[in-house]
Amino acid sequence: MTVKQISVFVENKPGTLANVSKILCQNQIDIRALSISETRDFGILRIIVDDSYKTACVLKEAGYICSITPVLAVAIPDEPGSLFHILDILGQNNMNLEYTYAFITRRQDLAYMIIRVEENEKAAEILKKNGIQLVSQDELYLM
Amino acid sequence: MGHYFQPEIECASQEQIRAWQDERLVKTVKHVYDNVPYYRNLMDQKGVLPGDIKSVDDLHKLPFLTKDDLRDAYPYGLLAMPLTDCVRIQSTSGTTGRRVVAFYTQHDIDLWDECCARAIVAAGGTKDDVVHVSYGYGLFTGGPGLNGGSHKLGSLTLPMSSGNTERQIQFMCDLGSTILCCTPSYAAYLAETICEKGLRDKIKLKAGIFGAEAWSEEMRQDIQNKLGIKAYDIYGLTEISGPGVSFECSEQTGMHINEDHFIAEIIDPNTGKVLPEGEKGELVFTSITKEAFPLLRYRTRDICVLTRKKCSCGRTHIKMSKPMGRSDDMLIVKGVNVFPSQIETVLLNKGYPANYQIIVTRVNNSDKLDVQVEMTPEMFSDSLTQISEREKELVGALKAMLGIYANVQLVEPKSITRSEGKAVRIIDKRNLY
Ligand SMILES: [Zn+2]
């Protein structure tokens, strides 16, 4: 059970992020989660949106290079130690974490984490076995 | 008036210079026609025989020679003497695929050394000077050229080569270097470091001979002020011999071409027509005393102006201006020749689009080469590590091709400036010309 994340190539210069958000806003696309990792010159903007297909289309049309990457989304109690708990499970099972980022929603009691590993299926199984609740694309859309 | 290394030559009358040129040109043309099939071919194609060249007035009848010819003929195709008579090889700096090798007999080396000795004397040098040579030694002609000139003059020669700034400055202080020879950008860097360390009073420099790359009048002022010296320009090409083809005198308003060894012409780079004195165009050289590697009408691609106006230094040889640009798209970065086509080749080989931009800047007196490359869907990945690795690979391939480090900048598609649909490939922010 994975969710679709849009990864966008962005240059590390003023206004880039604003420009992407403007395009999404003009197309009534809602951003659920967002993260950026960057080097000195460029970065990858990673977003979870309510309409992945439409987002990929409008960004491509605007000249951006993007790809859709399947990632795992998990719900965690919004309390100390939750993050460690999940990372610990992955680590103990030798799952190599490429990156992760968290976001919260209107549902006050839960926080969400996006997890990117090489083997999604295997990681999903391990998390489930350890009682971690995975979130589906539909659930994210409905938030 | 000043001092000269060979006054009878450097201050010879126009008639005398012309007489030398006429005689030596005729001899050289016959020499290459008889000994170099490549030339014989070129001349036959143009329907010129050695007998048609009776004086400098006939020079325009000869075909041009370009860097492409030198590459086609690599390595021995333009050699005019048996290898057994050659004693040295030098080569153009670091550029694979574009390498040119030049050969020298002992006689060629002697004359080259004399040319460089003239340059050192014109900069105020005598046998009592300590000549500090910080040009690179090796295939590059800078180090060997000035080293040879200094020996010829009888000065004390410090063959420092480039790099290790700390040691350069220490030797300068301890051994009392009086004349510094290096690239102008390295001179500026040394000047800055010497001032920062507060060692300005500890050095004994009085003059500098700086060449192998273009430099502005502002840069000259800066170096002169910081080091309290006079900074002289020197010009040359490996193809023609090396540094010392022409050099500046005390007037600092252009470089005297050693006309007893080289005939200079200015041509229209588009039509190849010879332009009258004083007009701006491409500089063309014919070497008339070389044995191993004589070049007839070699197109330098440097844009210059020639003038025969009387010079206050007393030398009578024609003067060329500092190069004011190039008639091709070659860039000289850190003293190394860089052609955009080389960068293009690497990009295409590595799967990038040929849509790129080269930006050259000068940061802290050192050239910096940035290559902007547009990202493509094929090259993009969700992993920063993967993109960075590909970027590193590209940097490595560029280094292998160019011989110098180029910083790669991945940019968004269609972000490279296009003027009238055509991409602007080179942005040189150094204001060299
Ligand atoms: Zn002069």
Coordinates of C-alpha atoms and ligand atoms in Angstrom, one line a residue:
Chain A
M1 CA 0.0 0.0 0.0
T2 CA 1.9 3.0 -1.3
V3 CA 1.0 6.6 -2.0
K4 CA 2.1 8.7 -4.9
Q5 CA 4.6 11.4 -4.3
I6 CA 5.5 14.0 -7.0
S7 CA 9.2 14.8 -7.1
V8 CA 10.1 18.0 -8.9
F9 CA 13.5 19.2 -10.0
V10 CA 14.0 22.8 -8.8
E11 CA 16.9 25.1 -9.0
N12 CA 18.2 26.5 -5.8
K13 CA 17.3 30.1 -6.4
P14 CA 14.8 32.6 -5.1
G15 CA 11.2 32.3 -6.2
T16 CA 11.3 28.7 -7.4
L17 CA 9.1 27.3 -4.7
A18 CA 6.7 30.2 -4.9
N19 CA 6.4 29.6 -8.6
V20 CA 5.5 25.9 -8.2
S21 CA 2.9 26.7 -5.5
K22 CA 1.4 29.3 -7.8
I23 CA 0.9 26.8 -10.6
L24 CA -0.7 24.3 -8.2
C25 CA -2.9 27.0 -6.7
Q26 CA -4.0 28.2 -10.1
N27 CA -5.1 24.6 -10.9
Q28 CA -6.9 24.2 -7.5
I29 CA -4.5 21.5 -6.4
D30 CA -4.2 21.0 -2.7
I31 CA -0.8 20.2 -1.2
R32 CA -1.0 17.6 1.7
A33 CA 2.7 17.4 2.5
L34 CA 5.8 19.0 1.2
S35 CA 9.6 18.6 1.7
I36 CA 12.7 19.8 -0.1
S37 CA 16.2 18.3 -0.2
E38 CA 18.8 20.4 -1.8
T39 CA 22.4 20.6 -2.8
R40 CA 24.2 24.0 -3.4
D41 CA 22.7 24.4 -6.8
F42 CA 19.6 22.4 -7.1
G43 CA 17.0 20.5 -5.1
I44 CA 14.2 18.0 -5.3
L45 CA 10.8 19.3 -4.2
R46 CA 8.7 16.4 -3.0
I47 CA 4.9 16.9 -2.6
I48 CA 1.9 14.8 -1.8
V49 CA -1.2 16.3 -3.4
D50 CA -4.9 15.5 -3.7
D51 CA -4.5 14.9 -7.5
S52 CA -1.2 13.4 -8.5
Y53 CA -2.0 12.9 -12.2
K54 CA -3.2 16.4 -12.7
T55 CA -0.3 17.8 -10.8
A56 CA 2.2 16.0 -12.9
C57 CA 0.5 17.2 -16.1
V58 CA 0.3 20.9 -15.1
L59 CA 3.9 20.9 -13.9
K60 CA 5.2 19.3 -17.1
E61 CA 3.2 21.7 -19.1
A62 CA 4.9 24.6 -17.2
G63 CA 8.3 23.1 -18.2
Y64 CA 9.2 21.4 -14.9
I65 CA 10.7 18.0 -14.8
C66 CA 9.0 15.7 -12.4
S67 CA 8.4 12.1 -11.6
I68 CA 5.9 10.1 -9.6
T69 CA 7.5 8.0 -6.9
P70 CA 5.6 5.5 -4.7
V71 CA 6.3 6.1 -1.0
L72 CA 4.9 4.8 2.2
A73 CA 2.7 7.0 4.4
V74 CA 2.2 6.0 8.1
A75 CA 0.1 7.5 10.8
I76 CA 1.8 8.0 14.1
P77 CA 0.5 9.2 17.5
D78 CA 1.4 12.9 17.8
E79 CA 3.6 12.3 20.9
P80 CA 7.2 12.0 21.9
G81 CA 9.1 8.9 20.8
S82 CA 6.8 8.0 17.9
L83 CA 9.3 8.9 15.3
F84 CA 12.1 6.9 17.0
H85 CA 9.8 3.9 17.3
I86 CA 9.3 3.7 13.5
L87 CA 12.9 4.4 12.6
D88 CA 13.9 1.8 15.1
I89 CA 11.7 -0.8 13.5
L90 CA 13.1 -0.1 10.1
G91 CA 16.6 -0.1 11.3
Q92 CA 16.3 -3.4 13.1
N93 CA 15.0 -4.9 9.9
N94 CA 17.9 -3.6 7.8
M95 CA 15.6 -1.4 5.8
N96 CA 17.6 1.4 4.3
L97 CA 15.8 4.7 4.7
E98 CA 16.4 7.1 1.8
Y99 CA 14.5 10.0 3.3
T100 CA 11.5 10.8 5.5
Y101 CA 9.4 13.8 6.3
A102 CA 6.5 14.4 8.6
F103 CA 3.3 16.4 8.4
I104 CA 0.2 17.0 10.5
T105 CA -3.4 17.4 9.5
R106 CA -6.6 18.7 10.8
R107 CA -7.0 15.4 12.7
Q108 CA -5.3 16.6 15.9
D109 CA -4.4 13.3 17.4
L110 CA -2.3 11.8 14.6
A111 CA 0.8 12.9 12.7
Y112 CA 1.8 11.4 9.4
M113 CA 5.1 10.4 8.0
I114 CA 6.3 9.8 4.5
I115 CA 8.9 7.1 4.2
R116 CA 11.0 6.4 1.2
V117 CA 12.8 3.0 1.2
E118 CA 14.0 0.8 -1.6
E119 CA 11.6 -2.1 -1.0
N120 CA 8.2 -0.6 -0.3
E121 CA 6.3 -4.0 -0.1
K122 CA 8.7 -5.4 2.4
A123 CA 8.8 -2.3 4.6
A124 CA 5.0 -2.1 4.6
E125 CA 4.8 -5.7 5.8
I126 CA 7.3 -5.1 8.6
L127 CA 5.5 -1.9 9.7
K128 CA 2.1 -3.6 9.7
K129 CA 3.5 -6.6 11.7
N130 CA 4.7 -4.1 14.3
G131 CA 1.3 -2.5 14.6
I132 CA 2.0 0.7 12.6
Q133 CA -0.9 2.0 10.7
L134 CA -0.3 2.6 6.9
V135 CA -2.3 5.3 5.2
S136 CA -3.8 4.8 1.7
Q137 CA -3.9 7.3 -1.1
D138 CA -7.7 7.6 -0.7
E139 CA -7.3 8.4 3.0
L140 CA -4.8 11.1 2.2
Y141 CA -7.1 12.6 -0.3
L142 CA -9.9 12.8 2.2
M143 CA -8.0 14.5 4.9
Chain B
M1 CA 66.3 54.8 -25.1
G2 CA 67.0 51.7 -23.1
H3 CA 68.9 48.5 -23.1
Y4 CA 68.7 45.9 -25.7
F5 CA 69.7 42.3 -25.9
Q6 CA 70.6 42.5 -29.6
P7 CA 70.6 46.2 -30.5
E8 CA 71.8 45.6 -34.0
I9 CA 68.7 43.5 -34.6
E10 CA 66.1 45.1 -32.4
C11 CA 66.9 48.6 -33.6
A12 CA 67.7 47.7 -37.2
S13 CA 66.4 49.9 -40.1
Q14 CA 63.2 49.1 -41.9
E15 CA 65.2 48.2 -45.0
Q16 CA 67.4 45.8 -43.1
I17 CA 64.5 44.1 -41.4
R18 CA 62.8 43.8 -44.8
A19 CA 65.9 42.4 -46.4
W20 CA 66.2 39.7 -43.7
Q21 CA 62.5 38.8 -44.1
D22 CA 62.7 38.6 -47.9
E23 CA 65.7 36.3 -47.8
R24 CA 64.5 34.1 -45.0
L25 CA 61.0 33.7 -46.3
V26 CA 62.2 32.5 -49.7
K27 CA 64.5 30.0 -47.9
T28 CA 61.8 28.8 -45.6
V29 CA 59.3 28.3 -48.3
K30 CA 61.7 26.2 -50.3
H31 CA 62.6 24.3 -47.1
V32 CA 59.1 23.3 -46.3
Y33 CA 58.2 22.5 -50.0
D34 CA 61.1 20.2 -50.2
N35 CA 60.7 18.5 -46.9
V36 CA 57.1 18.5 -45.9
P37 CA 54.6 16.7 -48.2
Y38 CA 51.7 18.3 -46.3
Y39 CA 52.9 21.8 -47.4
R40 CA 53.7 20.6 -50.9
N41 CA 50.2 19.4 -51.2
L42 CA 48.7 22.6 -49.9
M43 CA 50.8 24.7 -52.2
D44 CA 50.2 22.5 -55.2
Q45 CA 46.4 22.7 -54.5
K46 CA 46.8 26.5 -54.6
G47 CA 49.0 26.4 -57.6
V48 CA 52.0 28.1 -55.9
L49 CA 55.5 27.0 -56.4
P50 CA 58.5 28.0 -54.2
G51 CA 59.8 30.0 -57.2
D52 CA 56.7 32.2 -57.0
I53 CA 57.7 33.5 -53.6
K54 CA 60.5 36.1 -54.2
S55 CA 59.9 38.5 -51.3
V56 CA 57.5 39.4 -48.5
D57 CA 55.2 41.0 -51.2
D58 CA 54.4 37.5 -52.4
L59 CA 53.4 36.2 -49.0
H60 CA 49.7 36.5 -49.7
K61 CA 50.0 33.9 -52.5
L62 CA 50.7 31.2 -49.9
P63 CA 47.8 29.1 -48.4
F64 CA 46.9 29.7 -44.8
L65 CA 47.5 27.1 -42.1
T66 CA 45.0 26.6 -39.3
K67 CA 44.9 24.7 -36.0
D68 CA 42.9 22.0 -37.9
D69 CA 45.9 21.5 -40.2
L70 CA 48.1 21.0 -37.2
R71 CA 45.8 18.5 -35.8
D72 CA 45.4 16.6 -39.1
A73 CA 49.1 16.5 -39.4
Y74 CA 49.6 15.2 -35.8
P75 CA 52.2 14.2 -34.8
Y76 CA 54.9 14.3 -37.5
G77 CA 53.0 15.6 -40.6
L78 CA 54.5 19.1 -40.5
L79 CA 57.9 18.2 -39.3
A80 CA 60.5 19.7 -41.7
M81 CA 63.7 18.0 -40.3
P82 CA 64.7 14.4 -39.5
L83 CA 63.7 13.5 -36.0
T84 CA 67.4 12.8 -35.2
D85 CA 68.1 16.6 -35.6
C86 CA 65.3 17.5 -33.1
V87 CA 66.0 18.0 -29.5
R88 CA 62.7 19.0 -27.9
I89 CA 59.0 18.7 -28.1
Q90 CA 56.5 21.1 -26.5
S91 CA 52.7 20.9 -26.7
T92 CA 49.6 23.1 -26.2
S93 CA 48.1 22.9 -22.8
G94 CA 46.0 20.0 -21.5
T95 CA 43.3 19.7 -24.2
T96 CA 42.7 16.2 -25.5
G97 CA 41.7 15.8 -29.0
R98 CA 43.0 19.3 -29.8
R99 CA 46.6 18.7 -28.9
V100 CA 49.3 20.2 -31.0
V101 CA 52.9 19.1 -30.7
A102 CA 55.8 21.3 -31.9
F103 CA 59.4 20.2 -32.6
Y104 CA 62.6 22.1 -32.0
T105 CA 66.2 21.6 -33.2
Q106 CA 68.9 23.0 -31.0
H107 CA 69.1 26.0 -33.3
D108 CA 65.3 26.6 -32.9
I109 CA 65.7 26.5 -29.1
D110 CA 68.6 28.9 -29.3
L111 CA 66.6 31.4 -31.3
W112 CA 63.6 31.0 -29.0
D113 CA 65.8 31.7 -26.0
E114 CA 67.1 34.8 -27.7
C115 CA 63.6 36.0 -28.2
C116 CA 62.8 35.5 -24.6
A117 CA 66.1 37.2 -23.6
R118 CA 65.0 40.2 -25.6
A119 CA 61.8 40.3 -23.6
I120 CA 63.6 40.1 -20.3
V121 CA 66.0 42.9 -21.2
A122 CA 63.0 45.0 -22.5
A123 CA 61.6 44.6 -19.0
G124 CA 64.8 46.0 -17.5
G125 CA 66.6 42.7 -17.0
T126 CA 70.4 42.3 -16.9
K127 CA 72.7 39.4 -16.1
D128 CA 72.6 40.7 -12.5
D129 CA 68.9 40.0 -12.1
V130 CA 67.3 37.1 -10.3
V131 CA 64.6 35.8 -12.7
H132 CA 61.8 34.0 -10.8
V133 CA 60.0 31.8 -13.3
S134 CA 56.6 30.7 -12.0
Y135 CA 55.1 29.6 -15.3
G136 CA 54.5 25.8 -15.5
Y137 CA 57.4 23.7 -16.7
G138 CA 56.8 20.7 -18.9
L139 CA 55.0 20.5 -22.2
F140 CA 53.7 24.0 -21.6
T141 CA 56.1 26.5 -23.3
G142 CA 55.8 29.2 -20.6
G143 CA 58.4 27.8 -18.1
P144 CA 61.0 26.5 -20.6
G145 CA 60.7 29.7 -22.7
L146 CA 61.5 32.2 -20.0
N147 CA 63.9 29.8 -18.3
G148 CA 65.9 29.6 -21.6
G149 CA 65.7 33.4 -22.1
S150 CA 67.0 34.0 -18.6
H151 CA 69.9 31.6 -19.1
K152 CA 70.8 33.2 -22.4
L153 CA 71.0 36.5 -20.8
G154 CA 73.1 35.2 -18.0
S155 CA 70.7 36.1 -15.2
L156 CA 70.3 33.9 -12.1
T157 CA 67.3 31.7 -12.9
L158 CA 64.9 30.4 -10.4
P159 CA 62.9 27.6 -12.0
M160 CA 60.0 27.7 -9.5
S161 CA 57.3 26.4 -11.8
S162 CA 53.7 27.0 -10.8
G163 CA 51.9 26.4 -7.5
N164 CA 53.0 26.3 -3.9
T165 CA 52.5 30.0 -3.3
E166 CA 54.0 29.9 0.2
R167 CA 57.3 28.6 -1.1
Q168 CA 57.2 31.1 -4.1
I169 CA 57.0 34.0 -1.7
Q170 CA 59.6 32.6 0.7
F171 CA 62.1 32.2 -2.1
M172 CA 61.2 35.6 -3.4
C173 CA 62.1 37.1 -0.1
D174 CA 65.1 34.9 0.8
L175 CA 66.7 34.9 -2.7
G176 CA 65.8 38.4 -3.7
S177 CA 64.0 37.7 -7.0
T178 CA 63.9 40.8 -9.1
I179 CA 61.9 39.8 -12.1
L180 CA 58.8 37.6 -11.9
C181 CA 57.6 35.6 -14.9
C182 CA 54.1 34.0 -14.7
T183 CA 50.5 34.3 -15.9
P184 CA 48.9 37.6 -15.0
S185 CA 46.2 35.9 -12.9
Y186 CA 48.9 34.2 -10.8
A187 CA 50.8 37.4 -10.5
A188 CA 47.7 39.1 -9.2
Y189 CA 47.2 36.3 -6.7
L190 CA 50.8 36.5 -5.6
A191 CA 50.5 40.2 -5.2
E192 CA 47.5 39.9 -3.1
T193 CA 49.0 37.3 -0.9
I194 CA 52.2 39.3 -0.4
C195 CA 50.3 42.3 0.6
E196 CA 48.1 40.3 3.0
K197 CA 51.2 38.9 4.7
G198 CA 52.7 42.3 4.9
L199 CA 55.8 41.2 3.0
R200 CA 55.7 44.0 0.4
D201 CA 58.9 45.5 2.0
K202 CA 60.7 42.2 2.0
I203 CA 60.6 41.6 -1.7
K204 CA 63.0 43.1 -4.2
L205 CA 60.9 42.7 -7.4
K206 CA 61.2 45.5 -9.9
A207 CA 59.5 44.0 -12.9
G208 CA 57.1 41.2 -14.1
I209 CA 56.7 39.5 -17.4
F210 CA 53.2 38.2 -17.6
G211 CA 51.6 36.3 -20.5
A212 CA 49.8 33.1 -21.7
E213 CA 46.4 34.7 -21.0
A214 CA 44.5 37.9 -21.7
W215 CA 44.6 40.6 -19.1
S216 CA 43.2 44.1 -18.9
E217 CA 44.9 47.4 -18.2
E218 CA 43.1 47.5 -14.8
M219 CA 44.7 44.3 -13.9
R220 CA 48.1 45.7 -14.9
Q221 CA 47.6 48.7 -12.6
D222 CA 46.5 46.5 -9.8
I223 CA 49.6 44.3 -10.0
Q224 CA 51.9 47.3 -10.5
N225 CA 50.5 49.1 -7.5
K226 CA 50.4 46.1 -5.2
L227 CA 53.9 44.9 -5.9
G228 CA 55.5 48.3 -6.8
I229 CA 56.8 46.9 -10.1
K230 CA 56.4 47.5 -13.8
A231 CA 54.3 44.7 -15.4
Y232 CA 55.1 43.8 -19.0
D233 CA 53.0 41.7 -21.4
I234 CA 54.5 38.9 -23.5
Y235 CA 52.9 37.0 -26.3
G236 CA 53.5 33.7 -28.0
L237 CA 52.0 30.5 -29.2
T238 CA 53.4 27.0 -28.9
E239 CA 52.7 26.5 -32.6
I240 CA 55.0 29.4 -33.5
S241 CA 57.6 28.6 -30.8
G242 CA 56.3 29.8 -27.4
P243 CA 56.4 33.0 -25.4
G244 CA 58.6 35.7 -26.9
V245 CA 57.1 36.0 -30.3
S246 CA 56.4 39.5 -29.2
F247 CA 57.0 41.5 -26.0
E248 CA 56.4 44.8 -24.4
C249 CA 59.0 47.5 -23.9
S250 CA 59.2 50.4 -21.4
E251 CA 56.4 52.3 -23.3
Q252 CA 53.9 49.6 -22.4
T253 CA 51.7 50.4 -25.5
G254 CA 51.9 47.2 -27.4
M255 CA 54.3 44.3 -28.1
H256 CA 57.3 44.4 -30.5
I257 CA 57.1 41.4 -32.8
N258 CA 60.5 39.8 -33.4
E259 CA 60.4 40.5 -37.0
D260 CA 63.7 38.9 -37.9
H261 CA 62.0 35.6 -37.0
F262 CA 58.3 36.1 -37.6
I263 CA 56.4 37.9 -40.3
A264 CA 53.0 39.2 -39.0
E265 CA 49.9 39.9 -41.2
I266 CA 46.5 41.1 -40.2
I267 CA 43.7 39.6 -42.2
D268 CA 39.9 39.8 -42.4
P269 CA 38.9 36.6 -40.7
N270 CA 36.0 36.1 -43.0
T271 CA 37.5 36.7 -46.4
G272 CA 41.2 36.0 -45.6
K273 CA 42.1 39.3 -47.3
V274 CA 45.2 41.1 -45.9
L275 CA 44.3 44.3 -44.2
P276 CA 46.4 47.5 -44.2
E277 CA 48.5 48.5 -41.2
G278 CA 46.4 49.9 -38.4
E279 CA 43.2 47.9 -39.1
K280 CA 41.8 45.4 -36.7
G281 CA 41.8 41.8 -37.8
E282 CA 43.1 38.3 -37.3
L283 CA 46.8 38.0 -36.6
V284 CA 48.7 35.6 -38.9
F285 CA 52.3 34.5 -38.4
T286 CA 54.9 33.1 -40.7
S287 CA 58.0 31.8 -39.0
I288 CA 61.1 32.4 -41.2
T289 CA 64.0 31.0 -39.1
K290 CA 62.7 27.8 -37.7
E291 CA 64.2 24.5 -38.9
A292 CA 62.0 21.8 -37.3
F293 CA 58.6 23.2 -37.3
P294 CA 58.2 26.3 -39.5
L295 CA 54.7 27.5 -40.1
L296 CA 53.6 29.5 -43.1
R297 CA 50.7 31.9 -42.6
Y298 CA 49.4 30.4 -39.4
R299 CA 46.1 31.8 -38.3
T300 CA 46.3 32.6 -34.6
R301 CA 42.6 33.5 -34.3
D302 CA 43.7 36.4 -32.1
I303 CA 42.2 39.7 -33.1
C304 CA 44.8 42.5 -33.0
V305 CA 46.0 45.7 -34.6
L306 CA 49.6 46.2 -35.9
T307 CA 51.4 49.5 -35.9
R308 CA 54.8 50.7 -37.2
K309 CA 54.6 54.0 -35.3
K310 CA 58.1 55.0 -34.0
C311 CA 58.5 53.7 -30.4
S312 CA 60.2 55.7 -27.7
C313 CA 62.2 52.7 -26.6
G314 CA 64.2 52.8 -29.8
R315 CA 63.2 49.4 -31.1
T316 CA 62.1 49.4 -34.8
H317 CA 60.2 46.2 -34.9
I318 CA 56.4 46.4 -35.6
K319 CA 54.1 46.4 -32.5
M320 CA 51.0 44.4 -32.0
S321 CA 48.2 45.4 -29.6
K322 CA 47.1 43.1 -26.8
P323 CA 44.7 40.6 -28.4
M324 CA 41.2 42.2 -28.4
G325 CA 39.2 39.0 -28.9
R326 CA 39.1 35.8 -30.9
S327 CA 37.9 35.0 -34.3
D328 CA 36.8 31.6 -33.1
D329 CA 35.0 30.6 -30.0
M330 CA 38.0 29.4 -28.1
L331 CA 38.3 30.5 -24.5
I332 CA 41.5 30.6 -22.5
V333 CA 40.7 29.5 -18.9
K334 CA 43.5 29.2 -16.4
G335 CA 45.9 29.4 -19.3
V336 CA 44.2 26.3 -20.9
N337 CA 42.5 26.4 -24.3
V338 CA 38.9 25.5 -24.0
F339 CA 36.6 25.0 -27.0
P340 CA 32.8 24.8 -26.4
S341 CA 32.7 21.9 -28.9
Q342 CA 34.7 19.8 -26.4
I343 CA 32.2 20.5 -23.7
E344 CA 29.4 19.6 -26.1
T345 CA 31.0 16.3 -27.0
V346 CA 31.3 15.3 -23.3
L347 CA 27.6 16.2 -22.6
L348 CA 26.4 14.2 -25.6
N349 CA 28.5 11.2 -24.6
K350 CA 27.1 11.3 -21.1
G351 CA 23.5 11.5 -22.4
Y352 CA 22.9 15.2 -21.6
P353 CA 21.3 17.5 -24.2
A354 CA 23.7 19.8 -26.1
N355 CA 21.9 22.6 -24.5
Y356 CA 24.5 24.2 -22.2
Q357 CA 26.0 27.5 -21.2
I358 CA 29.6 28.2 -20.3
I359 CA 30.2 30.9 -17.8
V360 CA 33.7 32.1 -17.1
T361 CA 34.4 34.4 -14.2
R362 CA 37.4 35.6 -12.4
V363 CA 37.2 35.1 -8.6
N364 CA 40.1 36.2 -6.4
N365 CA 42.2 36.6 -9.6
S366 CA 41.6 33.0 -10.6
D367 CA 39.5 31.9 -13.5
K368 CA 36.4 29.9 -12.7
L369 CA 34.6 27.8 -15.3
D370 CA 30.9 27.0 -14.8
V371 CA 29.0 24.8 -17.2
Q372 CA 25.2 25.0 -16.9
V373 CA 23.4 22.0 -18.1
E374 CA 19.6 21.6 -18.5
M375 CA 18.1 18.8 -16.6
T376 CA 16.2 16.2 -18.6
P377 CA 13.4 13.7 -17.7
E378 CA 15.9 10.9 -18.4
M379 CA 18.5 12.3 -16.1
F380 CA 16.1 13.2 -13.3
S381 CA 15.6 10.9 -10.4
D382 CA 13.9 11.2 -7.0
S383 CA 17.2 10.5 -5.4
L384 CA 19.5 13.4 -4.7
T385 CA 22.4 11.0 -4.3
Q386 CA 21.8 9.6 -7.8
I387 CA 21.6 13.0 -9.4
S388 CA 24.7 14.2 -7.5
E389 CA 26.6 11.1 -8.6
R390 CA 25.7 11.7 -12.3
E391 CA 26.8 15.3 -11.8
K392 CA 30.2 14.1 -10.4
E393 CA 30.6 11.8 -13.3
L394 CA 30.1 14.6 -15.7
V395 CA 32.6 16.8 -13.8
G396 CA 35.1 14.0 -14.1
A397 CA 34.5 13.6 -17.8
L398 CA 34.9 17.3 -18.4
K399 CA 38.1 17.3 -16.4
A400 CA 39.5 14.5 -18.5
M401 CA 38.6 16.3 -21.7
L402 CA 39.6 19.9 -20.8
G403 CA 42.4 19.3 -18.3
I404 CA 40.9 21.7 -15.9
Y405 CA 38.0 21.6 -13.3
A406 CA 34.7 22.8 -14.5
N407 CA 31.8 23.3 -12.0
V408 CA 28.6 21.7 -13.3
Q409 CA 25.4 23.4 -12.5
L410 CA 22.2 21.5 -13.3
V411 CA 19.4 24.0 -14.2
E412 CA 15.7 23.7 -15.0
P413 CA 14.7 22.9 -18.6
K414 CA 14.5 25.9 -20.9
S415 CA 16.2 28.2 -18.4
I416 CA 19.3 28.8 -20.5
T417 CA 19.1 32.1 -22.2
R418 CA 18.3 32.0 -25.8
S419 CA 18.6 35.0 -28.1
E420 CA 16.5 34.8 -31.3
G421 CA 16.1 31.1 -30.7
K422 CA 19.8 30.5 -30.6
A423 CA 21.3 29.7 -27.3
V424 CA 24.0 31.9 -25.9
R425 CA 26.8 29.4 -25.3
I426 CA 29.5 31.5 -23.7
I427 CA 29.3 34.2 -21.1
D428 CA 32.7 35.5 -20.3
K429 CA 32.4 37.9 -17.4
R430 CA 36.1 38.5 -17.1
N431 CA 36.1 41.6 -19.3
L432 CA 39.5 40.6 -20.7
Y433 CA 39.3 42.4 -24.0
Ligands
ZN1 ZN 59.2 50.0 -27.8

